[in-house]
Coordinates of C-alpha atoms in Angstrom, one line a residue:
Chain A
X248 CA -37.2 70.9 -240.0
X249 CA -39.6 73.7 -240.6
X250 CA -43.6 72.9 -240.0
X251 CA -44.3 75.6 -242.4
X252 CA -44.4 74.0 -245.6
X253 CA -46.9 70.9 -244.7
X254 CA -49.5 73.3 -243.8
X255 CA -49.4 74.8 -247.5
X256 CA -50.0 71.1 -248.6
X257 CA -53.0 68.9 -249.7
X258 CA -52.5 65.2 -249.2
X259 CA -55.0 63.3 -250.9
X260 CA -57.0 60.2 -249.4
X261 CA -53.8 58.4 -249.4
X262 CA -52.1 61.0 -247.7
X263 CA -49.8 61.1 -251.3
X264 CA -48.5 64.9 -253.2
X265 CA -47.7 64.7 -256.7
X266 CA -44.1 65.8 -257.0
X267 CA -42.8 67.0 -260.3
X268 CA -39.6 67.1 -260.3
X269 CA -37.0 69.0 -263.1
X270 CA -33.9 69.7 -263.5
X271 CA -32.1 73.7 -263.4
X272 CA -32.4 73.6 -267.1
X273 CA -36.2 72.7 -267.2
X274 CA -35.9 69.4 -268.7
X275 CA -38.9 67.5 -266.6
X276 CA -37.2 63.9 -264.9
X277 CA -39.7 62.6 -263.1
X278 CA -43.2 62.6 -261.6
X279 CA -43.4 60.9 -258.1
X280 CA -46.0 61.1 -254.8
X281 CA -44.9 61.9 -251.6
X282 CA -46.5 61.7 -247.8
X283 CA -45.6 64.0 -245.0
X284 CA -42.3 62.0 -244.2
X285 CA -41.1 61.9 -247.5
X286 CA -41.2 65.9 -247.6
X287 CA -39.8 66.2 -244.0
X288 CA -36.5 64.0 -245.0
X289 CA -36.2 65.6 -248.7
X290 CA -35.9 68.8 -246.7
X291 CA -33.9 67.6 -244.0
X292 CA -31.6 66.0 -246.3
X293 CA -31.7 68.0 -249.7
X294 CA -32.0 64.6 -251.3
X295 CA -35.1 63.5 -252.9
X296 CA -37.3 61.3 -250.8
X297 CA -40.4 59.6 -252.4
X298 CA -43.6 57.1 -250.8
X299 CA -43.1 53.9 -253.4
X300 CA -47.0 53.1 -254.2
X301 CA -46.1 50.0 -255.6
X302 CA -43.4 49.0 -253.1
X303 CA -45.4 51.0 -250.3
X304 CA -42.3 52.0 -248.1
X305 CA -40.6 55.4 -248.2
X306 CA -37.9 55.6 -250.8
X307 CA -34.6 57.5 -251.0
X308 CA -34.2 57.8 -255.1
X309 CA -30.7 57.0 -255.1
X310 CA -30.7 54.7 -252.3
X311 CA -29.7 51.3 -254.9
X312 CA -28.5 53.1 -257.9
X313 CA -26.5 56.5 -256.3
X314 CA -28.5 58.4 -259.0
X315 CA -29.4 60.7 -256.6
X316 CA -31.5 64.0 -256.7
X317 CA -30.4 67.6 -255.0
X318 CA -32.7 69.7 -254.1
X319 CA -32.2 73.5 -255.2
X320 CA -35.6 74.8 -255.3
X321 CA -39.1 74.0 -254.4
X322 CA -42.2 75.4 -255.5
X323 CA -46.0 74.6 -254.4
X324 CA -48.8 75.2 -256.5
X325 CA -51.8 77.1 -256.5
X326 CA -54.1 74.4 -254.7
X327 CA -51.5 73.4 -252.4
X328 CA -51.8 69.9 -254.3
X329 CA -48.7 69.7 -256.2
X330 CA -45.3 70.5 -255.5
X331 CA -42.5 70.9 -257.9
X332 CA -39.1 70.7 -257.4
X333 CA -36.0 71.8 -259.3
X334 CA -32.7 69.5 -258.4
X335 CA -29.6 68.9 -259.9
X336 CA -29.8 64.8 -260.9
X337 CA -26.8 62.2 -260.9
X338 CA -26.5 60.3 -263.6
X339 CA -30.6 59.4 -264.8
X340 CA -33.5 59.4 -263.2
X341 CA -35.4 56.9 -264.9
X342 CA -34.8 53.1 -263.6
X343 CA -34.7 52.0 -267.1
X344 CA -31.7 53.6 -268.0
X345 CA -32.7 57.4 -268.9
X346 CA -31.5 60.3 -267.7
X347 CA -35.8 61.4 -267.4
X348 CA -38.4 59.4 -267.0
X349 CA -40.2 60.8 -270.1
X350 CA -37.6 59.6 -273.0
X351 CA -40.9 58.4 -275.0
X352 CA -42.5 61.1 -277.4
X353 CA -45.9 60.6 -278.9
X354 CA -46.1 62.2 -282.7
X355 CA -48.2 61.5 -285.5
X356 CA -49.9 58.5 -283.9
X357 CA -46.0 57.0 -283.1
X358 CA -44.4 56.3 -279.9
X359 CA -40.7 57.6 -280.2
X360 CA -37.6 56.9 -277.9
X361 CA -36.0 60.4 -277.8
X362 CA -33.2 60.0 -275.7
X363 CA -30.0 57.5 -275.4
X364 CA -29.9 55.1 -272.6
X365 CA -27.3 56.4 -269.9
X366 CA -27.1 53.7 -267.7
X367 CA -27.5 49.5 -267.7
X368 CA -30.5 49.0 -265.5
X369 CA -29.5 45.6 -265.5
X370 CA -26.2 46.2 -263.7
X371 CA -27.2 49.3 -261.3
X372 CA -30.4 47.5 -260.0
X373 CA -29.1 44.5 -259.8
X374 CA -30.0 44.4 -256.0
X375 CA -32.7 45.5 -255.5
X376 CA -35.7 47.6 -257.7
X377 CA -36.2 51.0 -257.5
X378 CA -39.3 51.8 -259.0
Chain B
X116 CA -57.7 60.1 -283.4
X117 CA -55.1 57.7 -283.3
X118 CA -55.8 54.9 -280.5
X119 CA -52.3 54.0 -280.0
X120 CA -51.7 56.6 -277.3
X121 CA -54.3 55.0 -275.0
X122 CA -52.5 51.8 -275.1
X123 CA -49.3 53.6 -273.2
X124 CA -51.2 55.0 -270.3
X125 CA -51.9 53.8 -267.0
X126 CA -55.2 55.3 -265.9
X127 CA -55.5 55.1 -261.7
X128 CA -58.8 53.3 -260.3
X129 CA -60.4 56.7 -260.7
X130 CA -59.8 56.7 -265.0
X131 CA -57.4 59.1 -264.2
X132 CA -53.9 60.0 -265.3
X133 CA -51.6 63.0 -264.2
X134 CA -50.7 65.4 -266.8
X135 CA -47.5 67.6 -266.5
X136 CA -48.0 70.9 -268.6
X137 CA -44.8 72.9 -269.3
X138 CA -44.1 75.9 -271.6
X139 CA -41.8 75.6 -274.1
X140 CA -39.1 77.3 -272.4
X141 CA -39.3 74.5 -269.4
X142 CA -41.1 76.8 -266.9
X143 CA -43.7 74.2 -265.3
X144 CA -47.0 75.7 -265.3
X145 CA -49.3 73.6 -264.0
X146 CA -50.3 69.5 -263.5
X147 CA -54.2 68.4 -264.2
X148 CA -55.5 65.2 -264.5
X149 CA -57.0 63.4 -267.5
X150 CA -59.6 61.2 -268.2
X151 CA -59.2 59.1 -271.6
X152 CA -61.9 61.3 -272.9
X153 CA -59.7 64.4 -272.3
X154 CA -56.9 62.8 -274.0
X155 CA -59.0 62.1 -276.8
X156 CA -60.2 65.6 -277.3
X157 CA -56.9 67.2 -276.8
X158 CA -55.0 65.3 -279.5
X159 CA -58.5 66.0 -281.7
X160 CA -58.3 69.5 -281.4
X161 CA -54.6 70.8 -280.0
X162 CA -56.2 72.0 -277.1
X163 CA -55.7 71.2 -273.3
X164 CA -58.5 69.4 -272.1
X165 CA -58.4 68.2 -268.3
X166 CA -61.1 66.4 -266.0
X167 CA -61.8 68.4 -263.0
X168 CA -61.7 66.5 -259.8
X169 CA -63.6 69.3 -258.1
X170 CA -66.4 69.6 -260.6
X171 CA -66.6 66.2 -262.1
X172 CA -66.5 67.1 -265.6
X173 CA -64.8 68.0 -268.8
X174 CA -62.8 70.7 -269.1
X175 CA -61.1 72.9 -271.5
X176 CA -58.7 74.8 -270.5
X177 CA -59.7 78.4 -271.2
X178 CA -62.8 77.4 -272.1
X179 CA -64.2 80.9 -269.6
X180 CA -60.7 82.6 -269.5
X181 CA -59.5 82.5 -273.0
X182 CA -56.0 81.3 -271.9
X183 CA -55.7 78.0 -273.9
X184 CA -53.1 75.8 -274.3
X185 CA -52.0 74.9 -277.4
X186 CA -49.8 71.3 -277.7
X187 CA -46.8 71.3 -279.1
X188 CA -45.4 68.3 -277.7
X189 CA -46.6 65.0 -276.0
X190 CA -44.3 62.6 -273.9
X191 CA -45.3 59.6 -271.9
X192 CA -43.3 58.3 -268.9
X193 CA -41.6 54.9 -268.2
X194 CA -44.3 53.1 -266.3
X195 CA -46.9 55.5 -268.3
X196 CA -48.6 56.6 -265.5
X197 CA -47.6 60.3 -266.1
X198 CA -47.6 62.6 -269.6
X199 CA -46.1 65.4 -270.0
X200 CA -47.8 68.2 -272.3
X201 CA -45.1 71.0 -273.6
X202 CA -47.5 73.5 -274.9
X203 CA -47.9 77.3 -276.0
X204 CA -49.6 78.7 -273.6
X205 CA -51.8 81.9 -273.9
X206 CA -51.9 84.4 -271.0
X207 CA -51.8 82.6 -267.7
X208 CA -52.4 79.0 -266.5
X209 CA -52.8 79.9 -263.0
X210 CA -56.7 80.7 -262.2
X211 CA -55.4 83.0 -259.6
X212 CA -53.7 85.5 -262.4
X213 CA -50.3 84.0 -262.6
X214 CA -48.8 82.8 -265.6
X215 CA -48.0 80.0 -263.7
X216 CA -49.9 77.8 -260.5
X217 CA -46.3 77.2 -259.0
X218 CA -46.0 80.8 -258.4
X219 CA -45.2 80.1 -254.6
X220 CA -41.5 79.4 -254.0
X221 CA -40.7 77.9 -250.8
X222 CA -36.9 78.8 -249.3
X223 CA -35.9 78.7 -245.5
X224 CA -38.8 78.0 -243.8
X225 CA -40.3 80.9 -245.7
X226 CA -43.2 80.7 -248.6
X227 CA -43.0 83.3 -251.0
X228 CA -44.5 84.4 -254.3
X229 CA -42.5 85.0 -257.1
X230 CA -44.4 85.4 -260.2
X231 CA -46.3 89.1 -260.1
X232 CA -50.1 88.6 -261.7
X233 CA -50.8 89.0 -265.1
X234 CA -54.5 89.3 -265.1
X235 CA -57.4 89.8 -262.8
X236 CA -59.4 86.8 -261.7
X237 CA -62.3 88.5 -260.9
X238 CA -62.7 89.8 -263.8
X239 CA -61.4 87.1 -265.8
X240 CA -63.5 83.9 -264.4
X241 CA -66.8 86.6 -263.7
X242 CA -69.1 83.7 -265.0
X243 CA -67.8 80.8 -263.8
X244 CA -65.0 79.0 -262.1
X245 CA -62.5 77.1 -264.1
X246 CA -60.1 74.9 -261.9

């Protein structure tokens, strides 16, 4: 575990960094917040950690469902309060059955599903949530 | 303006909502946050508009620089606390030159930048900041 990277960081009063995370062909999956220990086991591990606001406990994405997230590359922004990472996803990333989180488009004053359910939410969650 | 949209989103306790802005080749360029009033003036005039946390107001993007972003696409995530913009962007997000802000790669301990500058700040922002 490198120190390096926390010091290029800005937690905000919560001690919380946006993550956006895509995969290698761009296609945005996910936006999540992180604290210190989320980043120190997602670079430990190579597997995408996240802080759970609503659950408030650190979270392994993958932990219920095995949809999990490889890191490849990680990126920190200009501020030092955002960090994006690139990873290659199994299966969705979206606990409602998505491969991303962002399968809704807006146009024309409509809210569109854009993408084809992957996954029964009903029957990979059916332990626990994973929000 | 179409009040639908509003209806999706999540704002935090601060009236806030985090916006993901990507190009429309999937490079990430930068994430802002919105107020509803930034949302509203967006989708009324195709342009980026953000709320800076920094200097509490309105803000559109480009507004000193010239290097607007114009929206191509809107998506909204699951839990609508997160909306991603895919947008034309002209010249550089990044108010330090770069095309992008997440022009800092981080690999083996080491932080790196990877994008080379496209314009001059100084000379760019000469009348005002614009973060």
């Amino acid at each position: 575990m490198d120190e390096n990277i926390l010091s290029y960081l800005k937690f905000d009063e919560k001690g919380l960094i946006c993550a956006v995370v895509q995969d290698m062909e761009g296609k945005v999956l996910m936006v999540g917040y992180m604290n210190r220990e989320a980043i120190e086991k997602t670079l430990k591990t190579g597997k995408m950690h996240y802080w759970s606001r609503s659950r408030k406990k650190l979270w392994l994405k993958g932990e219920t469902s095995g949809n999990y997230q490889f890191v490849n590359e990680i990126y920190i922004d200009c501020d030092g309060d955002a960090i994006l990472f690139k990873v290659n996803q199994k299966g969705g990333a979206c606990h409602k059955g998505y491969y991303s989180c962002f399968f809704r488009k807006y146009k024309d004053g409509k809210i569109e599903i854009v993408e084809k359910k992957i996954f029964d939410p009903e029957k990979v969650y059916k332990n626990g949530s994973e929000i």
